PDB file of C-alpha atoms and ligand atoms in Angstrom:
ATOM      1  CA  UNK A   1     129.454  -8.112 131.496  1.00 93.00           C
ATOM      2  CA  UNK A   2     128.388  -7.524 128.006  1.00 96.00           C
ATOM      3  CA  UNK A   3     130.592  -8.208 125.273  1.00 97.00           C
ATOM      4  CA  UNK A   4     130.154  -7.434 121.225  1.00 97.00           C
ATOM      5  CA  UNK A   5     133.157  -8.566 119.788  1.00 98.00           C
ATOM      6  CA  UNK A   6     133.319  -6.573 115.723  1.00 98.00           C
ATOM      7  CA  UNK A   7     135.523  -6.878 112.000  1.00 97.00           C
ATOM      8  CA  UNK A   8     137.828  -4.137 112.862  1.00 95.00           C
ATOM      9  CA  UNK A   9     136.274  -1.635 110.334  1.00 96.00           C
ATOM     10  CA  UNK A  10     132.728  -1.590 112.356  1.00 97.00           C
ATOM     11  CA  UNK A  11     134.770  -1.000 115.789  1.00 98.00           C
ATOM     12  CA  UNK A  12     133.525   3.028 115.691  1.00 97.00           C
ATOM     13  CA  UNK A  13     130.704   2.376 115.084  1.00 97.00           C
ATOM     14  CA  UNK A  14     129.868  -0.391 117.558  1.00 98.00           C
ATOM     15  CA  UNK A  15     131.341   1.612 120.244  1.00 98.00           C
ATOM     16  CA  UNK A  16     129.404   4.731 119.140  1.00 97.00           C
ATOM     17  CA  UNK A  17     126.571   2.826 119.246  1.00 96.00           C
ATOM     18  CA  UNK A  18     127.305   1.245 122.236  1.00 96.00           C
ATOM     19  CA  UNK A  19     128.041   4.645 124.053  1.00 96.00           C
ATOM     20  CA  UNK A  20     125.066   6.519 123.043  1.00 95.00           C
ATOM     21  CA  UNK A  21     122.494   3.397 123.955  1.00 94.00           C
ATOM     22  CA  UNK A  22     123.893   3.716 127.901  1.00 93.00           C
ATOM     23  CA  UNK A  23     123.463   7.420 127.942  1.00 92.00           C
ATOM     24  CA  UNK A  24     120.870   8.101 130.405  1.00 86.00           C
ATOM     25  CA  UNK A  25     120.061  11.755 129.315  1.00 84.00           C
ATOM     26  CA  UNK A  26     120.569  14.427 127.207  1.00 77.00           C
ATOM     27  CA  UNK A  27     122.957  15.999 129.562  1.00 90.00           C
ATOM     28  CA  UNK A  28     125.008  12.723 130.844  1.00 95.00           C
ATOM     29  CA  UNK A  29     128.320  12.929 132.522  1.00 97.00           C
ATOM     30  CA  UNK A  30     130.538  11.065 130.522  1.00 98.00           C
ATOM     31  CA  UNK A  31     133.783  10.068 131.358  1.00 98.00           C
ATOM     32  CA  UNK A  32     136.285   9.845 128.576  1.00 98.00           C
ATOM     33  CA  UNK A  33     139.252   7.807 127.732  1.00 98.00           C
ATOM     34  CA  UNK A  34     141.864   9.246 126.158  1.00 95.00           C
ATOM     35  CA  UNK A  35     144.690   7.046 123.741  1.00 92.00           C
ATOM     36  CA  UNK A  36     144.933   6.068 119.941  1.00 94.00           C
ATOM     37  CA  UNK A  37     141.726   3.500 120.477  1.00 96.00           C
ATOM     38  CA  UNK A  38     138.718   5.663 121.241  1.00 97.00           C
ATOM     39  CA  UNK A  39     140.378   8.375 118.551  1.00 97.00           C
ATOM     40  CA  UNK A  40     137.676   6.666 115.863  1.00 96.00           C
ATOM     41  CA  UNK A  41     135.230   6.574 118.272  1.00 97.00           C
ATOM     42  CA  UNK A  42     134.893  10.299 119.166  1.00 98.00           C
ATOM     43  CA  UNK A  43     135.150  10.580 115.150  1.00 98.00           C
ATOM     44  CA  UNK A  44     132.134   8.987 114.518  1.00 97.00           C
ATOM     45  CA  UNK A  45     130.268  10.927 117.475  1.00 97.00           C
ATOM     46  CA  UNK A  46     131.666  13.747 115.557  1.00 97.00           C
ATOM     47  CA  UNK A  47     129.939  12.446 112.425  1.00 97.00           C
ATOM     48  CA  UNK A  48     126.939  11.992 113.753  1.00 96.00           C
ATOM     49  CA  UNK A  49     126.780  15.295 115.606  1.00 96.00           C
ATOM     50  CA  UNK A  50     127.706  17.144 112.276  1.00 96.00           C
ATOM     51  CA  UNK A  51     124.825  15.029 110.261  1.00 96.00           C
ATOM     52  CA  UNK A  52     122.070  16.310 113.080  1.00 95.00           C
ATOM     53  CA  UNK A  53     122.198  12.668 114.492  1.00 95.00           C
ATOM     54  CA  UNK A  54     123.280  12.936 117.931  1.00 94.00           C
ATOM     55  CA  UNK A  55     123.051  15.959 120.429  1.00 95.00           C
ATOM     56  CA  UNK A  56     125.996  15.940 123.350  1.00 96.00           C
ATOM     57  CA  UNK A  57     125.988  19.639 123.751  1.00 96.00           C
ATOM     58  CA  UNK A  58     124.225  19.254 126.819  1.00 96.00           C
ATOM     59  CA  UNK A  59     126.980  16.971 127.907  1.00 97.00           C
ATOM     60  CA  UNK A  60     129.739  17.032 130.979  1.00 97.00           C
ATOM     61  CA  UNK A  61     133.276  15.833 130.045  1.00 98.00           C
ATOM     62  CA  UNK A  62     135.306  14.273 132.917  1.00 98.00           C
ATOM     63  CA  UNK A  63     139.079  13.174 131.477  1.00 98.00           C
ATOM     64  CA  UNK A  64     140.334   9.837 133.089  1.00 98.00           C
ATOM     65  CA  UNK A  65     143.944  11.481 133.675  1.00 98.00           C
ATOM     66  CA  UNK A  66     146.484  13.694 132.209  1.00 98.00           C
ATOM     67  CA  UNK A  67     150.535  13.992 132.255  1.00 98.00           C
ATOM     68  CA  UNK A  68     151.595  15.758 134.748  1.00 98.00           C
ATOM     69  CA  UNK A  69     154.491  18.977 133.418  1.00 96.00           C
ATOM     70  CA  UNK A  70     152.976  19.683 130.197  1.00 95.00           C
ATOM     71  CA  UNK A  71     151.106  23.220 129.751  1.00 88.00           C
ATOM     72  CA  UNK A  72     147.489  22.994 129.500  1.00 78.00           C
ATOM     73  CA  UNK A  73     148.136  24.432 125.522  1.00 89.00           C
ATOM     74  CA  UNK A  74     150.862  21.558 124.552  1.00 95.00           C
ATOM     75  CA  UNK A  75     149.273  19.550 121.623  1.00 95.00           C
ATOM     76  CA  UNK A  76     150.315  15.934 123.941  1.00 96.00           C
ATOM     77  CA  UNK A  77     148.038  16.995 126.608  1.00 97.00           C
ATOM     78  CA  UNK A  78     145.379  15.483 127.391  1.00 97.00           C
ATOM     79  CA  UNK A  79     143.409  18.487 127.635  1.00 97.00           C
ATOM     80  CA  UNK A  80     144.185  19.439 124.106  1.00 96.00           C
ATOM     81  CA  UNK A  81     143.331  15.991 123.003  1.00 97.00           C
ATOM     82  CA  UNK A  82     139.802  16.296 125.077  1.00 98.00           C
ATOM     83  CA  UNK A  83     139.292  19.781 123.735  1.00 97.00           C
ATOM     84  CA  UNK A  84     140.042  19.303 120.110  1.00 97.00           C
ATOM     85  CA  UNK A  85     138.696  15.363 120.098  1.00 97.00           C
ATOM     86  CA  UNK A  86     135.660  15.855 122.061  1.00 98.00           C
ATOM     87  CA  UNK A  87     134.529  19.095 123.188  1.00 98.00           C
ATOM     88  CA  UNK A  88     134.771  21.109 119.877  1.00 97.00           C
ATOM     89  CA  UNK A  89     133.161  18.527 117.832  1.00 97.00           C
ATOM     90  CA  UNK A  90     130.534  17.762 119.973  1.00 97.00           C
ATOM     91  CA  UNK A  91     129.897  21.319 120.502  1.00 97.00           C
ATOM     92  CA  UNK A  92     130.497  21.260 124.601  1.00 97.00           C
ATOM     93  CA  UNK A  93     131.588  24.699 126.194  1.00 97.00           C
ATOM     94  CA  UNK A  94     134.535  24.482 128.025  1.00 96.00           C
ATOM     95  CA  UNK A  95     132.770  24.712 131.255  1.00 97.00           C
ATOM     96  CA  UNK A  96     131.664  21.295 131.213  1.00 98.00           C
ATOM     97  CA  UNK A  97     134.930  19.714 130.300  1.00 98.00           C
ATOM     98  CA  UNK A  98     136.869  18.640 133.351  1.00 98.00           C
ATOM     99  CA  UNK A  99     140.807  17.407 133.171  1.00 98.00           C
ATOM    100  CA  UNK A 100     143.004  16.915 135.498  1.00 98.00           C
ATOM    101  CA  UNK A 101     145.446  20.185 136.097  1.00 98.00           C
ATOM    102  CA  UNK A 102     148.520  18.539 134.885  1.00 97.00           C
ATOM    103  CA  UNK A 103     150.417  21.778 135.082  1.00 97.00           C
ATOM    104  CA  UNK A 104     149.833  22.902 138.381  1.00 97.00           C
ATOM    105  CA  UNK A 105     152.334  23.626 141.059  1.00 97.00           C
ATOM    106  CA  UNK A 106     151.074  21.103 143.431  1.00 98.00           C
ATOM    107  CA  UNK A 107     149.970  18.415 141.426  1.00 98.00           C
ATOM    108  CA  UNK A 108     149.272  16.241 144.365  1.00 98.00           C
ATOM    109  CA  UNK A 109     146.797  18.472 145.683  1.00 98.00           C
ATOM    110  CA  UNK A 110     145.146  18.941 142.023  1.00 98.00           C
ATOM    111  CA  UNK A 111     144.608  15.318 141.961  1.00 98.00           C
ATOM    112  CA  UNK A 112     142.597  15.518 145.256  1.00 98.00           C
ATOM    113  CA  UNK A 113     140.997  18.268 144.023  1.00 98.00           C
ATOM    114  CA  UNK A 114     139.994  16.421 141.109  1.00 98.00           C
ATOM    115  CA  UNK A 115     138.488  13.206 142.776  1.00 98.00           C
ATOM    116  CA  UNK A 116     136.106  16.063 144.582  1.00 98.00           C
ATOM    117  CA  UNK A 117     135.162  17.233 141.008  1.00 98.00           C
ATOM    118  CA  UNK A 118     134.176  14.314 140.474  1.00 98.00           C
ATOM    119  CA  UNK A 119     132.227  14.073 143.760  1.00 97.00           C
ATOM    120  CA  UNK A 120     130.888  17.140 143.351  1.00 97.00           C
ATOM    121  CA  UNK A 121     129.357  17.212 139.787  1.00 96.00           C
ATOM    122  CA  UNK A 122     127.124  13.898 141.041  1.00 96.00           C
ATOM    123  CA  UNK A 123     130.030  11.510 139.304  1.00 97.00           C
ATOM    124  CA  UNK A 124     130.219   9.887 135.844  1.00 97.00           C
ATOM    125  CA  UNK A 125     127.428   8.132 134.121  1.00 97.00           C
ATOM    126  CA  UNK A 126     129.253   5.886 131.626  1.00 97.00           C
ATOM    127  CA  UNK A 127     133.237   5.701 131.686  1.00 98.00           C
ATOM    128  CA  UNK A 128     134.402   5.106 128.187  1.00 98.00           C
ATOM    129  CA  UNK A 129     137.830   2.870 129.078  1.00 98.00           C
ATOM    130  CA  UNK A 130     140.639   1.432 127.237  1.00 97.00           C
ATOM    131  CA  UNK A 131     143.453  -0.916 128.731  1.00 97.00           C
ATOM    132  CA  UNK A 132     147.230  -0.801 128.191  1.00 94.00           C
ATOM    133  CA  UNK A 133     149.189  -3.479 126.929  1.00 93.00           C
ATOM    134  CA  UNK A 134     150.534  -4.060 130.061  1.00 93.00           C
ATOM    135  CA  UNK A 135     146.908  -4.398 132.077  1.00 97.00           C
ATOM    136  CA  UNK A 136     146.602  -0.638 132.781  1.00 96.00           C
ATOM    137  CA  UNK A 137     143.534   1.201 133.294  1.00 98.00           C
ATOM    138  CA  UNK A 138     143.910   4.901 132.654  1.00 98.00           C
ATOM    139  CA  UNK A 139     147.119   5.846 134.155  1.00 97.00           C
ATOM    140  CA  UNK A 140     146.962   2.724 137.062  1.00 98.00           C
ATOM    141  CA  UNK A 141     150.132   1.093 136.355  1.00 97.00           C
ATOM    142  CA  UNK A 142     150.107  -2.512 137.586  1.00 97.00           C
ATOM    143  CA  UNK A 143     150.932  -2.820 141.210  1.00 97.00           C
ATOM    144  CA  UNK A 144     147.954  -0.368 141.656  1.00 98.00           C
ATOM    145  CA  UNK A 145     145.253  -0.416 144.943  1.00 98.00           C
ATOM    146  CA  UNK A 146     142.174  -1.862 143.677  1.00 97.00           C
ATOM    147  CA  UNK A 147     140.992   0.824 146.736  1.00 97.00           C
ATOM    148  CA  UNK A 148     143.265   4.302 145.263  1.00 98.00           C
ATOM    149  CA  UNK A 149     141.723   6.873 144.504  1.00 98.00           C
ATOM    150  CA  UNK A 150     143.190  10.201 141.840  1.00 98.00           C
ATOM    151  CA  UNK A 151     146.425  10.607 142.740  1.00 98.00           C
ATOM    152  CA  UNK A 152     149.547  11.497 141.423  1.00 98.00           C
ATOM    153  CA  UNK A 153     151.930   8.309 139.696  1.00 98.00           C
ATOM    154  CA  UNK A 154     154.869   7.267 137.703  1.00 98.00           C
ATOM    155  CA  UNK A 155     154.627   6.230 134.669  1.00 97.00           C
ATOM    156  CA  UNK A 156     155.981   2.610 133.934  1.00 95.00           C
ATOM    157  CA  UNK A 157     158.796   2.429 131.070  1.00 95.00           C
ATOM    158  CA  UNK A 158     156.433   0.045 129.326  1.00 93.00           C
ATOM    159  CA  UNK A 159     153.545   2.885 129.073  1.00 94.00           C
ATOM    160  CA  UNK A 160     155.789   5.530 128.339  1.00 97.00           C
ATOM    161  CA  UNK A 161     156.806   3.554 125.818  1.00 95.00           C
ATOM    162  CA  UNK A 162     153.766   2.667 124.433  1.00 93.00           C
ATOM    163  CA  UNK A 163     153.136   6.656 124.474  1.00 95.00           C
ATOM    164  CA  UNK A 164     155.973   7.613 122.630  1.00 96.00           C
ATOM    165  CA  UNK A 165     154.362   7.445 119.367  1.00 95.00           C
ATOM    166  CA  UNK A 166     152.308  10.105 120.427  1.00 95.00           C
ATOM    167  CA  UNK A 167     155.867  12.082 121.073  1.00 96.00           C
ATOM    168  CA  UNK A 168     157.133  11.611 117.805  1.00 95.00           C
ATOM    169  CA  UNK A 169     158.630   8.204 118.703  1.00 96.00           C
ATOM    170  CA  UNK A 170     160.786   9.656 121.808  1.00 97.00           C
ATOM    171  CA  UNK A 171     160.198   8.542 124.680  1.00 97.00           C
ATOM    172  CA  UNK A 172     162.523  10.536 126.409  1.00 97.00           C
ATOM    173  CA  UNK A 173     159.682  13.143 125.719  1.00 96.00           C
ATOM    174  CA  UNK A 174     157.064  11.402 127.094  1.00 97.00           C
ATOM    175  CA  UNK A 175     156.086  12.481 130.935  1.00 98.00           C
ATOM    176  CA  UNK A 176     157.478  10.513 133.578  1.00 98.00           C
ATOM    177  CA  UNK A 177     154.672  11.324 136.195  1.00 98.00           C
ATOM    178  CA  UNK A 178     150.746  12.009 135.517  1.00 98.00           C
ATOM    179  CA  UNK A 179     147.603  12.641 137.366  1.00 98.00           C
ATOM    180  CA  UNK A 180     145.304   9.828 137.080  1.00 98.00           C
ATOM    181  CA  UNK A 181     142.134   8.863 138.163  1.00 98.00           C
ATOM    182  CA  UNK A 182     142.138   5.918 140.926  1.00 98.00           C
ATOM    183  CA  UNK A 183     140.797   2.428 140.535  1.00 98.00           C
ATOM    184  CA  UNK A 184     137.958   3.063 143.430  1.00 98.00           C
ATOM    185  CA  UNK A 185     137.008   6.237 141.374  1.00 98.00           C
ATOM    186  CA  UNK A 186     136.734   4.455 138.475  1.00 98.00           C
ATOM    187  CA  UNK A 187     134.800   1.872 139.756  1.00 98.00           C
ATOM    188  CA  UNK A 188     132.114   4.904 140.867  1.00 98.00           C
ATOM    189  CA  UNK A 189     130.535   5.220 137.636  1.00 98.00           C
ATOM    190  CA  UNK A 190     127.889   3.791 137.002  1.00 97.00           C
ATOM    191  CA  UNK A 191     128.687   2.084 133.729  1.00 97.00           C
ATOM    192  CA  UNK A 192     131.729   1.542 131.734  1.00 98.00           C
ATOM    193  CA  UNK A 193     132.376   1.210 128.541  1.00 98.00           C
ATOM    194  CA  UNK A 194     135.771  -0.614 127.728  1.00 98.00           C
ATOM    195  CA  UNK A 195     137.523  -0.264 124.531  1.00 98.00           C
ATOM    196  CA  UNK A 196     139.978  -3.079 123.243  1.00 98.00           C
ATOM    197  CA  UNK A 197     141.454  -3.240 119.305  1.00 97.00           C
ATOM    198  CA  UNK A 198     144.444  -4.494 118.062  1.00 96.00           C
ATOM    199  CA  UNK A 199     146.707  -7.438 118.623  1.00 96.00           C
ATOM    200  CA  UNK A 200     149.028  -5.769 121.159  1.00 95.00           C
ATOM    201  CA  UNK A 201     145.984  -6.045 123.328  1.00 97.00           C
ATOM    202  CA  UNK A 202     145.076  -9.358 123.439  1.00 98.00           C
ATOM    203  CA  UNK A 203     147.211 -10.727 126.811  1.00 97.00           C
ATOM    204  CA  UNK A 204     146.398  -8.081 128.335  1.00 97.00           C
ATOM    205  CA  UNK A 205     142.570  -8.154 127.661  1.00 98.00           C
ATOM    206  CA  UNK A 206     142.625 -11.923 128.595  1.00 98.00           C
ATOM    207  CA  UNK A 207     144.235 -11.274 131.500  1.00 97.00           C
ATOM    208  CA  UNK A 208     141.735  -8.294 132.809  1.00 98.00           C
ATOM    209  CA  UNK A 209     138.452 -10.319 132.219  1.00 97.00           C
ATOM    210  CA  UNK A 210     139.291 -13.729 133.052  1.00 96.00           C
ATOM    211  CA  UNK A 211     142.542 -13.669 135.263  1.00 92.00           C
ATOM    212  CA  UNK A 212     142.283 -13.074 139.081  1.00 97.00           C
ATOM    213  CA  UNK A 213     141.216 -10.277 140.470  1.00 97.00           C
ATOM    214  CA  UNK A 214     144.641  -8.367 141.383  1.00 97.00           C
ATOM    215  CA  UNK A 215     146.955  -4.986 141.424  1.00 97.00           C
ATOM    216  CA  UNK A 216     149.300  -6.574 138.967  1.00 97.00           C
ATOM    217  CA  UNK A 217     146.569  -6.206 136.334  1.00 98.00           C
ATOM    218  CA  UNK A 218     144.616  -2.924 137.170  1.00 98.00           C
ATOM    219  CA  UNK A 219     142.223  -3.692 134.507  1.00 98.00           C
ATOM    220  CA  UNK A 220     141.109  -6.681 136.363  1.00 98.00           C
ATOM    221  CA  UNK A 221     138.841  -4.454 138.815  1.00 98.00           C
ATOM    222  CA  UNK A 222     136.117  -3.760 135.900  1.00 98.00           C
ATOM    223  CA  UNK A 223     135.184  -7.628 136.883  1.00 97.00           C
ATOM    224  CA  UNK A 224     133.939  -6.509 140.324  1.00 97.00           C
ATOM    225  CA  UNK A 225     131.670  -3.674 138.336  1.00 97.00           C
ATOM    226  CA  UNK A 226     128.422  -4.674 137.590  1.00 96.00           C
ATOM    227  CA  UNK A 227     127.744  -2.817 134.493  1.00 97.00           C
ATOM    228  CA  UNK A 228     130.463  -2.972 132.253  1.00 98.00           C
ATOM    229  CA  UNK A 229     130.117  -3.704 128.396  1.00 98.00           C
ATOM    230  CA  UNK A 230     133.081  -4.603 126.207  1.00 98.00           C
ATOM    231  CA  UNK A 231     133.867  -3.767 122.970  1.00 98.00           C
ATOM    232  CA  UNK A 232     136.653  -5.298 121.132  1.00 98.00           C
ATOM    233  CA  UNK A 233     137.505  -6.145 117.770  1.00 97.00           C
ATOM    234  CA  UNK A 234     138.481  -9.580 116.666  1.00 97.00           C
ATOM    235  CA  UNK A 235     142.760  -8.839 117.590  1.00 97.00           C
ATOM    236  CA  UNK A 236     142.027  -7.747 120.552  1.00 98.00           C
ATOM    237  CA  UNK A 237     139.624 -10.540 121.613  1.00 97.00           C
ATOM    238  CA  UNK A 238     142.248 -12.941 120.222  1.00 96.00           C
ATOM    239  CA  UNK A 239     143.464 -14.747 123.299  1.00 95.00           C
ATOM    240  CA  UNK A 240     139.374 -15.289 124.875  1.00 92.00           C
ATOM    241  CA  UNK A 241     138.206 -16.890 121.841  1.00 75.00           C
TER     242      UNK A 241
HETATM  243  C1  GLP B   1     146.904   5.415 127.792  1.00 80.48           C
HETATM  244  C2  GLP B   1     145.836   6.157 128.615  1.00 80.48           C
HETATM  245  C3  GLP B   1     144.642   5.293 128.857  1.00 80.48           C
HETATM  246  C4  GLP B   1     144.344   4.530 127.595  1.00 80.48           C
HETATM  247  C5  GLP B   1     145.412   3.490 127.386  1.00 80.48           C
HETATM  248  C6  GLP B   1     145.339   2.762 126.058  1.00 80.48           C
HETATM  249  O1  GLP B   1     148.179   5.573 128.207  1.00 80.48           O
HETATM  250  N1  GLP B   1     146.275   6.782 129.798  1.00 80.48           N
HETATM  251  O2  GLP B   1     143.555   6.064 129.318  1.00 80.48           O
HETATM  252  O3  GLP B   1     143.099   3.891 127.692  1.00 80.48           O
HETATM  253  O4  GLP B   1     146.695   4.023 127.652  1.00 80.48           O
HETATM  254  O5  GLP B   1     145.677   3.638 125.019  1.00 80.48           O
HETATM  255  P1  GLP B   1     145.657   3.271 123.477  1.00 80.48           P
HETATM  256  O6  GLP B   1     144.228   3.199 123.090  1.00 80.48           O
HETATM  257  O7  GLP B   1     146.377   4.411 122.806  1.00 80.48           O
HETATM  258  O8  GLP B   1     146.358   1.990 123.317  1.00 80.48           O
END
């Protein structure tokens, strides 16, 4: 496990940096975090794809999870955030952007169809990551199989919580259920990228890289990957120093 720990104000631009050095082509298959922490990073790729810097064009998007009841248009989705975050900026037709179809009927069944996405498009080269405050990795709510795979869960009051500030501050808003991508299918691609900032990360960071190996702290699994790099700023790595 690599780890470049940063002064908050260079965090974007570690983590670009970070992202585009593991990129294995011009036409990767990235998997993308969604959440308040990458935000800045996708802002920078931005940046640099406006300036002539970087080219994702030739990219494929793959979203981590999405909430599961909102229409594909609502602003909270996380296909809007995807769309208008990633995609646009970096110039990547719609095509190649892949979320999970929080809207559907069936949303069990979209979640299987998802994990075959995945499958199918050869899966992700580097999984940019993040970690709840309470351990989670994407929508994995402690209590998770280290072995599951996308499926459909409940959100935990804690996350939903978390959320709300995304929902104006009410959480009665925020989705109770979502589509998220599994801890085994997570643990597919080939490198991850994890994302850590702030204070109200710091237990929960501790917890995933040195604690034991365990459902009650989904985040825990990146130890058993064997390409994972960390970025965190100096909050976040708090508790590990
Ligand atoms: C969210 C997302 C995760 C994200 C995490 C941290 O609920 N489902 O994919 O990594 O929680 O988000 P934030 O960076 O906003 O704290």
């Amino acid at each position: 496990m690599r780890v470049t720990v940063v002064d908050d104000e260079m965090f974007a631009t570690a983590a670009a940096t970070a992202l585009l050095e593991a990129l294995p082509s011009a036409a990767p298959t990235l998997g993308v975090a969604t959440g308040e922490t990458p935000m800045r990073v996708y802002a920078e790729l931005g940046c640099r794809s406006r300036r002539g810097e970087v080219d994702l064009s030739g990219a494929r998007v793959i979203a981590l999870d999405e909430y599961v009841g909102l229409d594909a248009g609502d602003p909270h989705s996380y296909t809007a955030y995807v769309r208008t975050r990633i995609a646009d900026p970096l110039g990547i037709p719609s095509a190649n952007v892949h979320v999970p179809q929080g809207d559907s009927a069936d949303p069990a069944a979209a979640a299987e169809v998802f994990e075959q996405r995945i499958a199918d498009v050869g899966g992700v080269d580097v999984q940019i990551a993040g970690i709840g405050s309470n351990g989670h990795l994407a929508f994995n709510e402690p209590g998770s199989a280290l072995d599951s795979t996308t499926r459909v869960v409940e959100l935990s009051q804690q996350t939903r919580h978390d959320n709300a500030r995304f929902f104006g501050g009410r959480v009665e808003e925020v989705p109770r259920q979502a589509i998220t991508q599994g801890l085994a299918t997570i643990g597919r691609a080939r490198s991850i990228l994890l994302l850590a900032a702030g204070r109200a990360k710091a237990d929960a960071l501790a917890a995933a890289l040195r604690g034991p190996v365990a459902p009650g702290v989904p985040a825990s699994v990146l130890q058993r990957h064997g390409d994972v790099t960390v970025i965190a700023d100096r909050a976040a790595w708090g508790r590990m120093a």
